[in-house]
Amino acid sequence: MNTLNTFYNGKEITKENLLSLIKECIEEGWQDSDLQRNTEIALEKIYHGQYDGVDEDIQFILEELNSKTKWGYLYPNANLQDVEIIIKASEGSWYFQED
């Protein structure tokens, strides 16, 4: 059975759904967020997209969230903590870090 990977809320992993998750957290002021503050700042930069390379940053995150092994997705039912892991694993190679 070939099913698509989804976020924890059941929505497909897409740019629009990723940005929607980030927007929801921004609107709630990151209340009860388990993310580190520097991750929240990075996600705000990605959400607002006011820098060159934002599309590449988002595409990389989506590709990582959808990556699979023969046993299944590396990030099943993904959430923003998974995005934090991806950001930290590639520290220093993000376009949002260039400003």
GROMACS .gro file of N, CA and C in nm:
model
  297
    1MET      N    1   0.085  -0.119   0.000
    1MET     CA    2   0.000   0.000   0.000
    1MET      C    3   0.088   0.124   0.000
    2ASN      N    4   0.069   0.210  -0.095
    2ASN     CA    5   0.151   0.330  -0.110
    2ASN      C    6   0.073   0.452  -0.061
    3THR      N    7   0.093   0.489   0.064
    3THR     CA    8   0.023   0.603   0.120
    3THR      C    9   0.119   0.720   0.135
    4LEU      N   10   0.064   0.838   0.131
    4LEU     CA   11   0.144   0.959   0.146
    4LEU      C   12   0.171   0.984   0.294
    5ASN      N   13   0.284   1.043   0.322
    5ASN     CA   14   0.315   1.082   0.459
    5ASN      C   15   0.231   1.204   0.494
    6THR      N   16   0.196   1.215   0.620
    6THR     CA   17   0.113   1.327   0.664
    6THR      C   18   0.172   1.390   0.790
    7PHE      N   19   0.122   1.510   0.818
    7PHE     CA   20   0.151   1.573   0.946
    7PHE      C   21   0.066   1.504   1.053
    8TYR      N   22   0.094   1.533   1.177
    8TYR     CA   23   0.023   1.471   1.289
    8TYR      C   24  -0.128   1.492   1.282
    9ASN      N   25  -0.172   1.601   1.215
    9ASN     CA   26  -0.314   1.633   1.206
    9ASN      C   27  -0.382   1.564   1.088
   10GLY      N   28  -0.309   1.476   1.018
   10GLY     CA   29  -0.367   1.401   0.906
   10GLY      C   30  -0.356   1.471   0.772
   11LYS      N   31  -0.307   1.594   0.770
   11LYS     CA   32  -0.294   1.667   0.644
   11LYS      C   33  -0.165   1.627   0.573
   12GLU      N   34  -0.174   1.621   0.440
   12GLU     CA   35  -0.059   1.584   0.358
   12GLU      C   36   0.057   1.681   0.380
   13ILE      N   37   0.178   1.630   0.369
   13ILE     CA   38   0.297   1.715   0.385
   13ILE      C   39   0.317   1.794   0.256
   14THR      N   40   0.275   1.920   0.262
   14THR     CA   41   0.289   2.013   0.150
   14THR      C   42   0.338   2.146   0.204
   15LYS      N   43   0.380   2.232   0.114
   15LYS     CA   44   0.424   2.367   0.153
   15LYS      C   45   0.311   2.439   0.225
   16GLU      N   46   0.192   2.434   0.168
   16GLU     CA   47   0.078   2.505   0.225
   16GLU      C   48   0.047   2.457   0.366
   17ASN      N   49   0.050   2.325   0.386
   17ASN     CA   50   0.018   2.271   0.518
   17ASN      C   51   0.129   2.298   0.619
   18LEU      N   52   0.254   2.296   0.574
   18LEU     CA   53   0.365   2.333   0.662
   18LEU      C   54   0.350   2.478   0.707
   19LEU      N   55   0.325   2.568   0.613
   19LEU     CA   56   0.310   2.709   0.647
   19LEU      C   57   0.189   2.731   0.737
   20SER      N   58   0.084   2.653   0.717
   20SER     CA   59  -0.034   2.663   0.802
   20SER      C   60  -0.003   2.625   0.946
   21LEU      N   61   0.076   2.519   0.966
   21LEU     CA   62   0.117   2.480   1.101
   21LEU      C   63   0.199   2.590   1.167
   22ILE      N   64   0.292   2.648   1.091
   22ILE     CA   65   0.376   2.755   1.145
   22ILE      C   66   0.289   2.876   1.181
   23LYS      N   67   0.197   2.912   1.090
   23LYS     CA   68   0.109   3.027   1.113
   23LYS      C   69   0.028   3.009   1.241
   24GLU      N   70  -0.026   2.890   1.260
   24GLU     CA   71  -0.105   2.862   1.380
   24GLU      C   72  -0.023   2.885   1.507
   25CYS      N   73   0.101   2.841   1.506
   25CYS     CA   74   0.188   2.859   1.623
   25CYS      C   75   0.224   3.006   1.644
   26ILE      N   76   0.249   3.077   1.535
   26ILE     CA   77   0.280   3.220   1.546
   26ILE      C   78   0.161   3.293   1.607
   27GLU      N   79   0.040   3.264   1.556
   27GLU     CA   80  -0.080   3.331   1.605
   27GLU      C   81  -0.105   3.302   1.753
   28GLU      N   82  -0.062   3.185   1.800
   28GLU     CA   83  -0.078   3.149   1.941
   28GLU      C   84   0.040   3.194   2.025
   29GLY      N   85   0.133   3.268   1.963
   29GLY     CA   86   0.250   3.317   2.036
   29GLY      C   87   0.341   3.206   2.084
   30TRP      N   88   0.342   3.096   2.011
   30TRP     CA   89   0.425   2.979   2.044
   30TRP      C   90   0.390   2.924   2.184
   31GLN      N   91   0.266   2.946   2.226
   31GLN     CA   92   0.221   2.898   2.356
   31GLN      C   93   0.237   2.747   2.366
   32ASP      N   94   0.293   2.701   2.474
   32ASP     CA   95   0.317   2.559   2.501
   32ASP      C   96   0.405   2.492   2.396
   33SER      N   97   0.484   2.572   2.326
   33SER     CA   98   0.575   2.517   2.226
   33SER      C   99   0.690   2.444   2.296
   34ASP      N  100   0.723   2.328   2.246
   34ASP     CA  101   0.839   2.255   2.297
   34ASP      C  102   0.963   2.284   2.214
   35LEU      N  103   0.951   2.379   2.122
   35LEU     CA  104   1.063   2.413   2.034
   35LEU      C  105   1.158   2.510   2.104
   36GLN      N  106   1.284   2.505   2.066
   36GLN     CA  107   1.379   2.604   2.114
   36GLN      C  108   1.346   2.738   2.048
   37ARG      N  109   1.375   2.846   2.118
   37ARG     CA  110   1.339   2.979   2.066
   37ARG      C  111   1.406   3.005   1.932
   38ASN      N  112   1.530   2.962   1.911
   38ASN     CA  113   1.594   2.987   1.782
   38ASN      C  114   1.523   2.912   1.669
   39THR      N  115   1.461   2.799   1.698
   39THR     CA  116   1.381   2.728   1.597
   39THR      C  117   1.255   2.806   1.566
   40GLU      N  118   1.191   2.860   1.669
   40GLU     CA  119   1.071   2.941   1.647
   40GLU      C  120   1.103   3.061   1.558
   41ILE      N  121   1.216   3.126   1.584
   41ILE     CA  122   1.258   3.241   1.503
   41ILE      C  123   1.283   3.197   1.359
   42ALA      N  124   1.349   3.084   1.340
   42ALA     CA  125   1.376   3.032   1.206
   42ALA      C  126   1.245   3.003   1.133
   43LEU      N  127   1.150   2.942   1.202
   43LEU     CA  128   1.021   2.910   1.140
   43LEU      C  129   0.944   3.037   1.106
   44GLU      N  130   0.956   3.140   1.188
   44GLU     CA  131   0.892   3.268   1.156
   44GLU      C  132   0.953   3.327   1.030
   45LYS      N  133   1.085   3.320   1.016
   45LYS     CA  134   1.151   3.370   0.894
   45LYS      C  135   1.102   3.291   0.772
   46ILE      N  136   1.094   3.160   0.786
   46ILE     CA  137   1.047   3.077   0.676
   46ILE      C  138   0.903   3.112   0.641
   47TYR      N  139   0.819   3.128   0.742
   47TYR     CA  140   0.678   3.161   0.718
   47TYR      C  141   0.664   3.293   0.644
   48HIS      N  142   0.735   3.396   0.690
   48HIS     CA  143   0.722   3.528   0.628
   48HIS      C  144   0.791   3.534   0.493
   49GLY      N  145   0.891   3.450   0.470
   49GLY     CA  146   0.953   3.435   0.340
   49GLY      C  147   1.019   3.559   0.282
   50GLN      N  148   1.066   3.646   0.366
   50GLN     CA  149   1.124   3.773   0.320
   50GLN      C  150   1.274   3.762   0.295
   51TYR      N  151   1.318   3.652   0.237
   51TYR     CA  152   1.461   3.636   0.207
   51TYR      C  153   1.478   3.550   0.082
   52ASP      N  154   1.590   3.569   0.015
   52ASP     CA  155   1.621   3.487  -0.101
   52ASP      C  156   1.651   3.345  -0.056
   53GLY      N  157   1.591   3.249  -0.124
   53GLY     CA  158   1.616   3.109  -0.093
   53GLY      C  159   1.510   3.044  -0.007
   54VAL      N  160   1.405   3.116   0.027
   54VAL     CA  161   1.300   3.058   0.112
   54VAL      C  162   1.239   2.935   0.047
   55ASP      N  163   1.217   2.938  -0.084
   55ASP     CA  164   1.158   2.822  -0.151
   55ASP      C  165   1.248   2.700  -0.141
   56GLU      N  166   1.378   2.722  -0.151
   56GLU     CA  167   1.474   2.611  -0.138
   56GLU      C  168   1.473   2.555   0.003
   57ASP      N  169   1.466   2.642   0.104
   57ASP     CA  170   1.460   2.596   0.242
   57ASP      C  171   1.335   2.511   0.265
   58ILE      N  172   1.221   2.560   0.218
   58ILE     CA  173   1.096   2.486   0.235
   58ILE      C  174   1.101   2.353   0.161
   59GLN      N  175   1.151   2.354   0.039
   59GLN     CA  176   1.160   2.231  -0.040
   59GLN      C  177   1.246   2.127   0.030
   60PHE      N  178   1.358   2.169   0.087
   60PHE     CA  179   1.445   2.075   0.158
   60PHE      C  180   1.373   2.014   0.278
   61ILE      N  181   1.302   2.097   0.354
   61ILE     CA  182   1.227   2.046   0.470
   61ILE      C  183   1.124   1.944   0.425
   62LEU      N  184   1.050   1.976   0.319
   62LEU     CA  185   0.947   1.884   0.269
   62LEU      C  186   1.008   1.753   0.222
   63GLU      N  187   1.121   1.761   0.152
   63GLU     CA  188   1.187   1.638   0.106
   63GLU      C  189   1.231   1.552   0.223
   64GLU      N  190   1.285   1.615   0.326
   64GLU     CA  191   1.327   1.540   0.444
   64GLU      C  192   1.208   1.477   0.516
   65LEU      N  193   1.099   1.553   0.531
   65LEU     CA  194   0.981   1.499   0.598
   65LEU      C  195   0.921   1.382   0.521
   66ASN      N  196   0.939   1.381   0.390
   66ASN     CA  197   0.885   1.274   0.306
   66ASN      C  198   0.985   1.163   0.278
   67SER      N  199   1.104   1.170   0.337
   67SER     CA  200   1.205   1.067   0.309
   67SER      C  201   1.165   0.935   0.373
   68LYS      N  202   1.201   0.827   0.303
   68LYS     CA  203   1.160   0.693   0.346
   68LYS      C  204   1.278   0.598   0.351
   69THR      N  205   1.262   0.496   0.429
   69THR     CA  206   1.350   0.380   0.425
   69THR      C  207   1.261   0.263   0.383
   70LYS      N  208   1.319   0.147   0.372
   70LYS     CA  209   1.235   0.032   0.335
   70LYS      C  210   1.134  -0.002   0.445
   71TRP      N  211   1.154   0.050   0.565
   71TRP     CA  212   1.062   0.025   0.676
   71TRP      C  213   0.954   0.132   0.688
   72GLY      N  214   0.965   0.238   0.613
   72GLY     CA  215   0.863   0.343   0.619
   72GLY      C  216   0.925   0.482   0.628
   73TYR      N  217   0.840   0.579   0.651
   73TYR     CA  218   0.884   0.718   0.658
   73TYR      C  219   0.973   0.742   0.780
   74LEU      N  220   1.074   0.828   0.762
   74LEU     CA  221   1.160   0.865   0.874
   74LEU      C  222   1.085   0.953   0.975
   75TYR      N  223   0.990   1.031   0.926
   75TYR     CA  224   0.913   1.122   1.011
   75TYR      C  225   0.763   1.097   0.993
   76PRO      N  226   0.711   0.981   1.035
   76PRO     CA  227   0.567   0.955   1.021
   76PRO      C  228   0.488   1.048   1.112
   77ASN      N  229   0.375   1.096   1.062
   77ASN     CA  230   0.291   1.188   1.140
   77ASN      C  231   0.373   1.306   1.191
   78ALA      N  232   0.443   1.369   1.099
   78ALA     CA  233   0.539   1.475   1.130
   78ALA      C  234   0.476   1.593   1.204
   79ASN      N  235   0.561   1.661   1.281
   79ASN     CA  236   0.521   1.783   1.350
   79ASN      C  237   0.639   1.880   1.348
   80LEU      N  238   0.622   1.994   1.413
   80LEU     CA  239   0.728   2.095   1.407
   80LEU      C  240   0.852   2.054   1.485
   81GLN      N  241   0.841   1.961   1.578
   81GLN     CA  242   0.962   1.910   1.644
   81GLN      C  243   1.048   1.833   1.543
   82ASP      N  244   0.983   1.765   1.449
   82ASP     CA  245   1.058   1.697   1.343
   82ASP      C  246   1.128   1.798   1.254
   83VAL      N  247   1.060   1.909   1.226
   83VAL     CA  248   1.122   2.016   1.146
   83VAL      C  249   1.242   2.072   1.222
   84GLU      N  250   1.231   2.086   1.352
   84GLU     CA  251   1.342   2.134   1.433
   84GLU      C  252   1.463   2.040   1.420
   85ILE      N  253   1.440   1.910   1.422
   85ILE     CA  254   1.548   1.812   1.405
   85ILE      C  255   1.615   1.831   1.270
   86ILE      N  256   1.535   1.852   1.166
   86ILE     CA  257   1.589   1.871   1.031
   86ILE      C  258   1.672   1.999   1.025
   87ILE      N  259   1.622   2.106   1.084
   87ILE     CA  260   1.695   2.233   1.085
   87ILE      C  261   1.828   2.218   1.157
   88LYS      N  262   1.827   2.155   1.273
   88LYS     CA  263   1.950   2.138   1.351
   88LYS      C  264   2.051   2.048   1.279
   89ALA      N  265   2.002   1.946   1.209
   89ALA     CA  266   2.091   1.853   1.140
   89ALA      C  267   2.165   1.919   1.024
   90SER      N  268   2.108   2.027   0.973
   90SER     CA  269   2.171   2.098   0.860
   90SER      C  270   2.212   2.239   0.900
   91GLU      N  271   2.243   2.258   1.026
   91GLU     CA  272   2.283   2.389   1.079
   91GLU      C  273   2.391   2.453   0.993
   92GLY      N  274   2.369   2.579   0.958
   92GLY     CA  275   2.469   2.653   0.882
   92GLY      C  276   2.450   2.647   0.732
   93SER      N  277   2.358   2.564   0.684
   93SER     CA  278   2.341   2.553   0.539
   93SER      C  279   2.204   2.602   0.493
   94TRP      N  280   2.140   2.684   0.574
   94TRP     CA  281   2.007   2.737   0.542
   94TRP      C  282   2.017   2.879   0.487
   95TYR      N  283   1.932   2.910   0.392
   95TYR     CA  284   1.928   3.046   0.339
   95TYR      C  285   1.882   3.145   0.446
   96PHE      N  286   1.791   3.104   0.536
   96PHE     CA  287   1.743   3.198   0.638
   96PHE      C  288   1.854   3.239   0.734
   97GLN      N  289   1.965   3.167   0.738
   97GLN     CA  290   2.076   3.200   0.827
   97GLN      C  291   2.172   3.301   0.765
   98GLU      N  292   2.148   3.339   0.642
   98GLU     CA  293   2.242   3.427   0.572
   98GLU      C  294   2.220   3.575   0.599
   99ASP      N  295   2.108   3.611   0.661
   99ASP     CA  296   2.086   3.755   0.682
   99ASP      C  297   2.139   3.803   0.814
   0.00000   0.00000   0.00000
